[in-house]
Coordinates of C-alpha atoms in Angstrom, one line a residue:
M1 CA -0.1 0.0 0.0
V2 CA 1.4 3.3 -0.9
G3 CA 0.8 6.3 1.2
K4 CA -0.3 9.8 0.4
E5 CA 3.3 10.8 0.6
G6 CA 4.7 8.4 -2.2
G7 CA 6.5 6.2 0.5
T8 CA 5.8 2.7 1.3
A9 CA 2.8 2.3 4.0
S10 CA 2.8 0.2 7.2
L11 CA 1.0 -3.3 7.3
L12 CA -1.9 -3.5 9.5
P13 CA -0.7 -4.3 12.9
L14 CA -1.2 -8.2 14.1
N15 CA -2.6 -9.0 17.4
T16 CA 0.1 -9.3 20.0
S17 CA -0.2 -12.9 20.9
Q18 CA -0.1 -13.7 17.1
A19 CA 3.1 -12.0 16.7
K20 CA 4.9 -13.8 19.3
R21 CA 3.8 -17.4 18.3
P22 CA 6.3 -17.8 15.5
R23 CA 9.1 -16.5 17.6
I24 CA 8.3 -18.9 20.5
R25 CA 7.9 -21.7 18.2
N26 CA 11.4 -20.9 16.4
L27 CA 13.1 -20.5 19.9
L28 CA 11.6 -23.9 21.0
V29 CA 12.9 -25.6 17.9
A30 CA 16.4 -24.1 18.1
I31 CA 16.6 -25.1 21.7
C32 CA 15.6 -28.8 20.9
L33 CA 18.0 -28.7 17.9
A34 CA 20.8 -27.6 20.3
I35 CA 20.0 -30.3 22.7
C36 CA 20.1 -33.1 19.9
I37 CA 23.5 -31.8 18.6
F38 CA 24.9 -31.7 21.9
K39 CA 23.9 -35.1 22.7
A40 CA 25.3 -36.2 19.3
V41 CA 28.5 -34.2 19.4
R42 CA 29.3 -35.5 23.0
F43 CA 30.0 -39.1 21.2
V44 CA 31.7 -38.0 18.1
L45 CA 34.0 -35.4 18.8
P46 CA 37.4 -35.9 16.7
E47 CA 39.9 -38.2 18.5
T48 CA 42.4 -35.4 18.4
T49 CA 40.9 -33.0 20.9
Q50 CA 42.9 -32.3 23.8
Y51 CA 41.4 -33.3 27.3
R52 CA 42.1 -32.6 31.0
G53 CA 39.5 -33.9 33.7
E54 CA 40.2 -31.4 36.5
G55 CA 39.0 -31.9 39.8
K56 CA 36.7 -35.0 39.3
N57 CA 38.5 -37.0 42.1
Y58 CA 38.0 -40.2 40.3
C59 CA 41.5 -41.2 41.0
P60 CA 42.7 -39.6 44.6
Q61 CA 46.4 -39.3 45.0
S62 CA 48.8 -39.7 47.7
E63 CA 51.4 -37.1 48.3
E64 CA 55.2 -37.9 47.5
L65 CA 56.5 -40.0 50.6
T66 CA 60.3 -39.6 51.4
P67 CA 61.7 -40.8 54.7
K68 CA 61.7 -38.6 57.6
K69 CA 63.1 -40.6 60.7
N70 CA 65.5 -42.4 58.3
S71 CA 66.3 -39.4 56.1
K72 CA 70.0 -39.5 56.6
V73 CA 69.9 -43.1 55.4
W74 CA 67.8 -42.2 52.5
T75 CA 70.0 -39.3 51.5
D76 CA 73.3 -41.4 51.7
F77 CA 71.3 -44.3 49.8
T78 CA 70.4 -42.1 46.9
E79 CA 73.7 -40.3 46.6
I80 CA 75.4 -43.7 46.1
L81 CA 73.0 -44.7 43.6
G82 CA 74.0 -41.7 41.6
K83 CA 77.7 -42.8 41.3
Q84 CA 79.2 -44.6 38.4
A85 CA 81.0 -46.9 40.8
F86 CA 77.8 -48.3 42.0
K87 CA 76.2 -48.4 38.6
E88 CA 78.9 -50.6 37.6
R89 CA 78.5 -53.0 40.7
A90 CA 74.8 -53.2 40.3
V91 CA 75.0 -54.1 36.5
D92 CA 77.5 -56.9 37.6
W93 CA 75.1 -58.3 40.1
L94 CA 72.3 -58.6 37.5
A95 CA 74.5 -59.8 34.7
G96 CA 76.2 -62.5 37.2
A97 CA 72.5 -63.8 38.0
V98 CA 71.6 -63.9 34.4
R99 CA 74.9 -66.2 33.7
V100 CA 73.3 -68.7 36.1
P101 CA 70.6 -70.5 34.0
T102 CA 67.3 -71.3 36.0
E103 CA 64.9 -72.5 33.4
T104 CA 62.0 -74.5 34.4
Y105 CA 60.1 -76.9 32.1
D106 CA 56.4 -78.0 32.5
D107 CA 57.7 -81.5 32.8
F108 CA 59.7 -81.1 35.9
A109 CA 58.7 -83.6 38.5
P110 CA 58.7 -82.6 42.2
V111 CA 61.8 -81.7 43.9
G112 CA 63.7 -85.0 44.9
E113 CA 62.4 -86.8 42.0
D114 CA 64.0 -84.6 39.2
P115 CA 67.8 -83.8 39.4
R116 CA 67.2 -80.6 37.1
W117 CA 66.1 -78.8 40.1
E118 CA 69.6 -78.7 41.2
K119 CA 70.4 -75.9 39.0
F120 CA 68.9 -73.6 41.7
S121 CA 71.8 -74.7 44.1
K122 CA 74.2 -73.0 41.8
F123 CA 72.1 -69.8 41.8
Y124 CA 72.1 -69.7 45.6
E125 CA 75.8 -70.1 45.5
Y126 CA 75.9 -67.0 43.5
L127 CA 73.6 -65.0 45.6
S128 CA 75.7 -66.1 48.7
S129 CA 78.8 -64.7 47.1
A130 CA 77.5 -61.6 45.6
F131 CA 75.4 -60.4 48.7
P132 CA 77.6 -61.0 51.4
K133 CA 76.3 -58.6 53.8
V134 CA 72.7 -59.8 53.6
H135 CA 73.8 -63.4 54.0
A136 CA 76.0 -62.1 57.1
T137 CA 73.0 -60.3 58.6
L138 CA 69.6 -61.8 57.7
E139 CA 68.5 -65.2 58.7
L140 CA 68.1 -67.6 56.0
T141 CA 65.7 -70.5 55.9
K142 CA 65.8 -73.1 52.7
V143 CA 62.2 -74.3 52.1
N144 CA 61.7 -77.5 49.9
S145 CA 65.7 -77.4 49.1
Y146 CA 65.5 -74.0 47.2
G147 CA 63.0 -71.8 48.2
L148 CA 64.8 -68.9 50.0
M149 CA 63.5 -67.0 53.1
Y150 CA 65.2 -64.4 54.6
V151 CA 64.1 -62.7 57.7
W152 CA 65.8 -59.3 58.6
K153 CA 64.4 -59.0 62.2
G154 CA 63.3 -55.5 63.3
R155 CA 63.7 -54.1 66.8
D156 CA 59.9 -53.8 67.4
T157 CA 58.3 -57.2 67.3
S158 CA 54.7 -55.5 67.7
L159 CA 54.9 -54.3 64.2
K160 CA 53.9 -56.5 61.4
P161 CA 56.6 -57.3 59.2
I162 CA 56.4 -56.6 55.4
L163 CA 57.2 -59.1 52.8
L164 CA 59.1 -58.6 49.5
M165 CA 58.5 -61.5 46.8
A166 CA 60.4 -62.2 43.4
H167 CA 61.2 -65.6 41.7
Q168 CA 64.4 -67.4 40.8
D169 CA 63.3 -69.2 37.5
V170 CA 62.9 -68.1 34.2
V171 CA 61.1 -69.3 30.8
P172 CA 63.2 -71.6 28.7
V173 CA 65.0 -70.3 25.4
E174 CA 63.7 -72.0 22.5
P175 CA 66.7 -73.8 21.0
T176 CA 65.9 -72.7 17.3
T177 CA 65.9 -68.8 18.6
W178 CA 69.6 -68.6 19.9
D179 CA 70.6 -67.4 16.6
S180 CA 68.2 -64.4 16.7
W181 CA 69.5 -63.0 20.1
K182 CA 71.4 -60.0 19.7
H183 CA 73.7 -61.3 22.6
P184 CA 73.7 -65.0 23.8
P185 CA 70.5 -65.6 26.1
F186 CA 72.6 -66.3 29.2
S187 CA 75.7 -64.1 28.4
G188 CA 74.6 -61.2 30.9
Y189 CA 76.2 -59.1 28.4
F190 CA 76.3 -55.3 29.1
D191 CA 77.0 -53.2 26.3
G192 CA 77.3 -49.8 28.2
E193 CA 73.4 -49.4 28.4
R194 CA 71.5 -52.4 28.7
I195 CA 71.9 -55.9 30.3
W196 CA 71.1 -58.7 28.1
G197 CA 69.7 -62.1 28.7
R198 CA 67.1 -64.4 29.8
G199 CA 65.8 -63.1 33.4
S200 CA 67.4 -59.6 32.9
S201 CA 63.8 -58.2 32.9
D202 CA 61.6 -61.2 34.3
D203 CA 62.1 -61.7 37.4
K204 CA 65.8 -61.6 38.1
S205 CA 65.7 -58.0 38.1
G206 CA 63.2 -57.8 40.8
L207 CA 65.1 -60.5 42.8
I208 CA 68.5 -58.7 42.5
G209 CA 66.8 -55.2 43.1
I210 CA 65.5 -56.3 46.4
M211 CA 69.1 -58.0 47.4
S212 CA 71.1 -54.9 46.1
A213 CA 68.8 -52.3 47.9
V214 CA 69.3 -54.7 51.3
E215 CA 72.9 -54.8 50.8
L216 CA 73.1 -51.3 50.2
L217 CA 71.1 -50.2 53.3
I218 CA 73.4 -52.7 55.5
E219 CA 76.2 -51.2 54.3
N220 CA 75.1 -47.7 55.3
N221 CA 74.4 -49.2 58.8
F222 CA 70.4 -49.3 58.5
Q223 CA 68.9 -51.4 61.5
P224 CA 65.2 -51.8 60.8
T225 CA 62.5 -51.3 63.3
R226 CA 59.9 -53.3 61.3
T227 CA 61.0 -56.7 60.2
V228 CA 61.4 -57.1 56.6
V229 CA 61.0 -60.7 55.1
L230 CA 62.2 -61.7 51.5
A231 CA 60.7 -64.8 49.9
F232 CA 62.1 -66.1 46.5
G233 CA 60.4 -69.0 45.0
F234 CA 61.9 -71.1 42.1
D235 CA 59.0 -72.3 40.1
E236 CA 56.7 -69.4 39.4
E237 CA 56.6 -70.0 35.6
L238 CA 55.2 -73.4 36.7
T239 CA 52.5 -72.0 38.9
G240 CA 54.5 -71.9 42.0
T241 CA 53.7 -75.5 43.7
Q242 CA 57.1 -76.4 44.5
G243 CA 58.4 -72.9 45.4
A244 CA 55.7 -70.4 46.7
G245 CA 53.4 -73.3 47.6
T246 CA 55.8 -74.5 50.3
L247 CA 57.0 -71.1 51.3
A248 CA 53.7 -69.9 52.1
T249 CA 53.4 -72.8 54.6
V250 CA 56.5 -71.9 56.5
L251 CA 55.7 -68.1 56.4
E252 CA 52.1 -68.5 58.0
A253 CA 53.4 -71.0 60.5
R254 CA 56.0 -68.5 61.6
F255 CA 54.1 -65.0 61.0
G256 CA 50.5 -66.3 61.2
K257 CA 47.5 -65.7 59.0
D258 CA 47.3 -62.1 58.1
G259 CA 50.6 -61.9 59.7
F260 CA 52.3 -59.2 57.1
A261 CA 51.3 -55.7 56.9
F262 CA 51.6 -56.0 53.0
L263 CA 53.4 -58.0 50.4
I264 CA 54.7 -56.9 47.2
D265 CA 55.4 -59.0 44.3
E266 CA 56.2 -58.6 40.7
G267 CA 53.4 -56.8 38.5
T268 CA 53.1 -54.0 36.0
G269 CA 55.3 -50.9 36.2
F270 CA 55.0 -47.2 34.9
S271 CA 54.5 -45.6 31.4
E272 CA 53.4 -42.6 29.5
Q273 CA 49.7 -42.5 28.6
Y274 CA 47.9 -39.6 27.1
G275 CA 50.6 -37.3 27.7
A276 CA 51.0 -37.9 31.5
A277 CA 53.2 -40.6 33.5
F278 CA 51.1 -43.4 35.3
A279 CA 52.2 -46.2 37.5
T280 CA 49.7 -49.1 37.9
I281 CA 49.6 -51.0 41.0
G282 CA 48.0 -54.5 40.4
I283 CA 45.2 -54.9 43.1
A284 CA 43.6 -58.1 41.6
E285 CA 44.5 -61.1 39.6
K286 CA 42.5 -63.2 37.3
G287 CA 41.7 -67.0 38.0
Y288 CA 43.9 -69.6 36.2
F289 CA 42.7 -73.1 34.8
D290 CA 44.4 -75.5 32.3
V291 CA 41.5 -77.6 30.7
K292 CA 42.6 -80.9 29.1
V293 CA 40.5 -81.8 26.0
E294 CA 40.8 -85.4 25.2
V295 CA 38.9 -87.4 22.3
A296 CA 39.2 -91.3 22.6
T297 CA 38.0 -93.5 19.8
A298 CA 38.5 -97.1 18.4
G299 CA 41.8 -97.8 16.6
G300 CA 42.6 -99.7 13.7
H301 CA 44.4 -99.6 10.2
S302 CA 44.4 -96.4 8.4
S303 CA 43.5 -98.2 5.2
V304 CA 40.0 -98.5 6.4
P305 CA 39.1 -95.1 8.2
P306 CA 36.0 -94.2 9.9
P307 CA 34.3 -90.5 8.6
H308 CA 36.1 -89.0 11.5
T309 CA 39.4 -89.9 13.6
S310 CA 39.9 -88.6 17.1
I311 CA 42.1 -86.0 15.6
G312 CA 39.4 -84.9 13.3
I313 CA 36.7 -84.7 16.1
L314 CA 39.3 -82.6 18.3
S315 CA 40.1 -80.5 15.6
S316 CA 36.3 -79.9 15.3
L317 CA 35.9 -79.2 18.9
L318 CA 38.6 -76.6 19.0
V319 CA 37.3 -74.7 16.1
H320 CA 34.1 -74.8 17.9
Y321 CA 35.4 -73.2 20.8
E322 CA 37.2 -70.4 19.1
R323 CA 33.7 -69.7 17.2
H324 CA 32.0 -69.5 20.6
P325 CA 34.5 -67.6 23.1
F326 CA 33.4 -66.5 26.5
T327 CA 30.9 -63.8 26.4
T328 CA 32.6 -60.6 27.8
R329 CA 31.1 -57.5 29.4
F330 CA 32.7 -54.4 30.9
L331 CA 31.3 -53.9 34.1
K332 CA 32.2 -51.0 36.8
E333 CA 33.4 -53.6 39.0
D334 CA 36.2 -54.6 36.8
P335 CA 39.7 -53.1 37.9
L336 CA 40.2 -51.8 34.5
Y337 CA 37.5 -49.3 35.0
S338 CA 39.3 -47.9 38.0
T339 CA 42.2 -47.5 35.5
L340 CA 40.1 -45.5 33.0
L341 CA 38.9 -43.4 35.5
C342 CA 42.3 -42.4 36.6
Y343 CA 43.1 -41.7 32.9
A344 CA 40.3 -39.4 32.7
E345 CA 41.2 -37.5 35.8
H346 CA 44.9 -37.0 35.2
A347 CA 45.4 -37.3 31.7
Q348 CA 47.0 -34.4 29.8
S349 CA 45.7 -35.2 26.3
M350 CA 43.1 -37.9 26.7
P351 CA 40.9 -38.1 23.5
K352 CA 37.8 -36.0 24.2
R353 CA 35.5 -38.8 22.9
L354 CA 36.9 -41.4 25.4
A355 CA 36.9 -39.0 28.3
N356 CA 33.4 -38.2 27.7
L357 CA 32.6 -41.7 27.5
I358 CA 34.2 -42.3 31.0
E359 CA 32.5 -39.4 32.5
E360 CA 29.0 -40.1 31.1
S361 CA 29.4 -43.9 32.0
K362 CA 29.2 -43.0 35.9
R363 CA 25.4 -42.4 35.4
S364 CA 24.6 -43.5 32.1
D365 CA 24.1 -47.3 31.0
K366 CA 24.1 -46.2 27.3
A367 CA 27.4 -44.4 27.6
M368 CA 29.0 -47.8 29.5
L369 CA 27.8 -49.8 26.6
L370 CA 29.7 -47.4 24.2
L371 CA 32.8 -47.4 26.5
E372 CA 32.7 -51.0 26.2
K373 CA 33.0 -51.0 22.7
H374 CA 35.9 -48.8 22.9
V375 CA 37.6 -50.8 25.3
F376 CA 37.3 -53.9 23.2
K377 CA 38.9 -52.4 20.4
N378 CA 41.9 -52.6 22.4
T379 CA 43.1 -56.0 22.8
V380 CA 45.2 -55.8 26.0
W381 CA 42.4 -54.0 27.7
K382 CA 39.6 -57.0 26.5
S383 CA 42.1 -59.5 27.6
Q384 CA 42.1 -58.1 31.3
V385 CA 38.2 -57.9 31.2
G386 CA 36.9 -61.2 30.3
T387 CA 37.7 -64.8 30.7
T388 CA 40.1 -65.7 27.8
Q389 CA 40.9 -69.0 26.2
A390 CA 44.2 -70.1 24.4
I391 CA 44.6 -73.4 22.8
D392 CA 48.3 -73.8 23.4
I393 CA 49.3 -77.6 23.1
I394 CA 47.8 -80.3 21.1
H395 CA 48.8 -83.9 20.4
G396 CA 47.6 -87.1 18.7
G397 CA 48.6 -90.1 16.8
V398 CA 51.7 -92.4 16.7
K399 CA 52.1 -93.8 13.2
S400 CA 51.1 -92.7 9.8
N401 CA 49.1 -96.1 9.0
A402 CA 47.6 -96.5 12.4
L403 CA 44.3 -94.7 13.5
P404 CA 44.8 -92.4 16.3
E405 CA 43.2 -94.0 19.6
R406 CA 43.5 -90.8 21.4
A407 CA 44.0 -87.2 20.8
Y408 CA 44.2 -84.4 23.2
A409 CA 44.9 -80.4 23.4
I410 CA 45.5 -78.1 26.5
V411 CA 43.5 -75.0 26.6
N412 CA 44.7 -72.3 29.1
H413 CA 42.1 -70.0 30.7
R414 CA 42.6 -66.7 32.4
I415 CA 39.3 -66.2 34.5
S416 CA 37.6 -62.7 34.9
V417 CA 38.0 -61.4 38.2
L418 CA 34.1 -61.5 38.2
S419 CA 33.8 -65.2 37.3
S420 CA 34.9 -68.4 38.7
V421 CA 36.8 -71.7 38.1
A422 CA 33.0 -73.4 38.3
A423 CA 31.5 -70.9 35.7
T424 CA 34.4 -71.5 33.3
Q425 CA 34.1 -75.6 33.6
E426 CA 30.3 -75.0 33.0
Y427 CA 31.0 -73.1 30.0
D428 CA 33.6 -75.4 28.7
A429 CA 31.3 -78.5 29.0
S430 CA 28.3 -77.0 27.3
R431 CA 30.3 -76.3 24.2
A432 CA 31.7 -79.7 24.3
K433 CA 28.4 -81.2 24.8
T434 CA 27.2 -80.0 21.3
I435 CA 30.4 -81.6 19.6
A436 CA 29.7 -84.8 21.7
S437 CA 26.3 -84.9 20.5
R438 CA 27.3 -84.4 16.9
Y439 CA 29.7 -87.3 16.9
N440 CA 27.8 -89.6 19.1
L441 CA 30.5 -89.5 21.8
T442 CA 30.0 -90.0 25.8
L443 CA 30.7 -87.0 27.3
N444 CA 32.6 -87.0 30.8
A445 CA 33.1 -83.5 31.7
F446 CA 35.3 -82.9 34.9
G447 CA 34.2 -86.2 36.3
S448 CA 30.4 -85.8 35.6
D449 CA 29.5 -88.8 32.9
T450 CA 26.9 -87.6 30.2
N451 CA 25.6 -90.0 27.8
A452 CA 25.5 -87.8 24.5
A453 CA 23.9 -90.2 22.5
V454 CA 21.0 -92.7 22.2
A455 CA 22.8 -95.4 20.3
P456 CA 26.1 -96.9 21.7
S457 CA 28.5 -94.3 21.6
S458 CA 31.5 -94.0 19.2
G459 CA 34.0 -93.0 21.8
V460 CA 34.6 -90.5 24.8
L461 CA 35.2 -86.9 25.1
T462 CA 36.9 -86.0 28.3
L463 CA 37.4 -82.8 30.0
S464 CA 39.5 -82.6 32.7
D465 CA 41.9 -80.3 35.0
A466 CA 45.2 -80.7 32.9
Y467 CA 47.6 -80.0 35.9
N468 CA 45.7 -79.7 38.9
V469 CA 46.4 -76.3 39.5
E470 CA 43.2 -74.4 39.0
Q471 CA 43.1 -71.0 40.7
E472 CA 40.2 -68.8 41.8
P473 CA 40.3 -65.0 40.8
A474 CA 42.3 -63.4 43.7
P475 CA 40.6 -61.3 46.2
I476 CA 40.8 -57.4 45.4
T477 CA 43.1 -55.4 47.7
P478 CA 41.9 -52.3 49.0
T479 CA 43.1 -48.8 47.4
D480 CA 41.7 -46.6 50.6
A481 CA 44.0 -48.4 52.9
A482 CA 47.6 -47.5 54.5
P483 CA 49.5 -50.0 52.6
Y484 CA 48.3 -49.0 49.1
Q485 CA 48.8 -45.3 49.9
L486 CA 52.2 -46.0 51.4
V487 CA 53.5 -47.8 48.1
S488 CA 52.0 -45.0 46.0
G489 CA 53.9 -42.5 47.9
T490 CA 56.9 -44.3 47.6
I491 CA 56.5 -44.7 43.8
K492 CA 56.2 -41.0 43.6
A493 CA 59.4 -40.3 45.6
T494 CA 61.5 -42.8 43.5
Y495 CA 60.2 -41.5 40.5
N496 CA 61.1 -37.6 41.4
S497 CA 64.4 -38.9 43.0
H498 CA 65.8 -40.7 40.3
R499 CA 64.8 -37.7 38.0
G500 CA 65.7 -34.7 40.2
L501 CA 61.9 -33.7 40.5
Q502 CA 59.9 -32.5 43.1
G503 CA 56.2 -32.7 43.8
S504 CA 53.1 -35.2 43.8
T505 CA 52.0 -34.7 40.1
N506 CA 54.9 -35.9 38.1
I507 CA 53.6 -39.4 37.9
H508 CA 50.2 -40.8 39.0
V509 CA 49.4 -43.8 40.7
M510 CA 46.4 -46.1 39.8
P511 CA 44.8 -49.3 40.8
G512 CA 44.7 -51.8 38.0
M513 CA 45.9 -55.5 36.9
S514 CA 48.1 -57.2 34.7
T515 CA 47.4 -60.0 32.1
G516 CA 49.5 -62.7 33.7
N517 CA 49.5 -64.6 37.0
T518 CA 52.1 -64.6 39.7
D519 CA 52.5 -67.1 42.6
T520 CA 50.9 -64.9 45.0
Y521 CA 48.1 -67.0 44.8
Y522 CA 49.6 -69.2 47.8
Y523 CA 50.2 -66.2 49.8
W524 CA 46.5 -65.1 50.3
R525 CA 46.2 -66.1 53.8
L526 CA 49.3 -63.9 54.8
S527 CA 48.1 -60.4 54.0
K528 CA 44.7 -58.7 53.0
H529 CA 47.1 -56.4 51.0
I530 CA 48.7 -58.0 48.2
L531 CA 50.3 -55.4 45.8
R532 CA 51.7 -56.4 42.3
Y533 CA 54.3 -53.8 41.0
N534 CA 57.6 -53.5 39.2
H535 CA 59.1 -49.9 39.3
H536 CA 60.3 -49.9 35.6
D537 CA 59.1 -48.2 32.2
E538 CA 56.8 -50.9 30.8
G539 CA 58.4 -50.0 27.5
N540 CA 61.8 -51.2 28.8
G541 CA 61.9 -54.2 27.0
P542 CA 60.5 -57.7 25.9
I543 CA 60.2 -60.4 28.3
H544 CA 59.4 -64.3 27.7
T545 CA 61.1 -63.9 24.3
V546 CA 64.2 -63.3 22.1
N547 CA 66.3 -60.2 23.4
E548 CA 65.1 -59.9 26.7
S549 CA 67.2 -57.2 28.3
M550 CA 67.0 -54.6 30.9
S551 CA 68.5 -51.0 31.1
A552 CA 71.0 -50.2 33.6
E553 CA 69.1 -47.1 34.4
A554 CA 65.8 -48.9 34.9
F555 CA 67.5 -51.4 37.0
L556 CA 69.1 -48.7 39.2
E557 CA 65.7 -47.1 39.6
M558 CA 64.2 -50.5 40.7
I559 CA 66.8 -50.7 43.4
R560 CA 65.9 -47.2 44.5
F561 CA 62.3 -48.2 44.6
F562 CA 63.0 -51.0 47.1
G563 CA 65.3 -49.2 49.4
T564 CA 62.7 -46.3 49.6
L565 CA 60.1 -48.6 50.3
I566 CA 61.9 -50.5 53.2
L567 CA 62.7 -47.2 54.7
N568 CA 59.3 -45.8 54.3
S569 CA 57.8 -48.8 55.9
D570 CA 60.0 -48.8 58.6
E571 CA 58.8 -45.6 60.0
S572 CA 55.1 -45.8 59.5
L573 CA 52.7 -46.2 62.3
F574 CA 49.7 -47.2 60.0
L575 CA 50.2 -50.4 58.7

């Protein structure tokens, strides 16, 4: 409409409520859209986004803990560790231990029946010559011939002692791999940076690290107030029945059930993750079970074979096992969840998507499922969570023209901390039942006979405990107690001292769990505070394989840790 003045006329005014409706509607649409975008983006932000979870208190930290009453001893101890002369001495100690082969094999008969155990006498001879002050000062008891229990008596017998563990044995070196080693596996060769050889990392470094720390403390005239006990088994790689299994009985008889303030054994170490240094103390351990799966069928001449031999049936069963693994769920009760909470709080550069999933998972089942998918993409994390299976040994047949009457396999299980041996056996039996029915076999699962066929069976499928060393998952060690806090503070003090740092935020300590098992299984009755930790960089080098080695600096830091731990434990009133 054109006005009288020739300009553009105004439109007729609208009712006020009518004018507001489109704006209100548009505002509501915009708010809903923003909420939807926020919810969607929260789980799909780019992996490169930087993150730091400030002030969430998922993973409370101990302060750096340095000796106070024993400060003079600790100062002298740390100064000596920094000298070149002591470095050369420490290298010689570990290299000498590596040069004494202490391999153990699965077919070892018990002590007294198998002469191959005698190699541990040579190892003891080495220890007694390398550490004269330890052997002159500590009380030594040999258990089952080769187990070593050293007692460093403290002045105050009312204080619970501490127990430091390690093992003397190493895994065998595969003969065909000798030429692949950079330096011979039992040479103990030092190239100026690293000590090479089997056991340099697992676990002679731990054993020699403990002995070195004690030897040095004695040289510095330290006399403990709290008793310190050292226990070194000799068949940890065979599950520990001959070593730790017998040592535990002697230790309990002398010190009683729950007689130790805490014990510390080999475990995980420290590493850089998401831009920050993290040390992981193992507070739990998966269960262990080896199942022997055996198929027995009629033999005969190979020229008249049945449709399926015992080897063929066993193969079918093993394929069935791998096609139907254990169902794995990631739950908040799992120790790995506590580990992730620590990453979320203290990491400097955790991916935003992962950090948000961890944050949201505390109150959202949907986020927990999404976090589970993320965790299971990491094979190490996934193996920590569920019950695993590994088909490690298979055997069958004696001659190319004779039908195999028996064939068997050994399947190794590491059992989830939230499961049990019984649940593992039940699932194994349920899978075996399918194959027994398919091939008309009688199933005998862990002593329970089941006729799997209506017609007379064509053979027997047997599941049994392969070595009679089943282990339930370990009790979970509390993290809100004094022993965990003391070890945490000692880790921080050691890390700082070795690098000339100060403060409690240079390394963060978190609870977790390694994928392997230790022989602490036999020591559960000795303390409620079982801590599994090796103070070395987890990227230090390979173990159980070719070119095992340990850097001299890492070994010196390990000695520093054990010395600091002994001194801190000696003056703590809360253990």
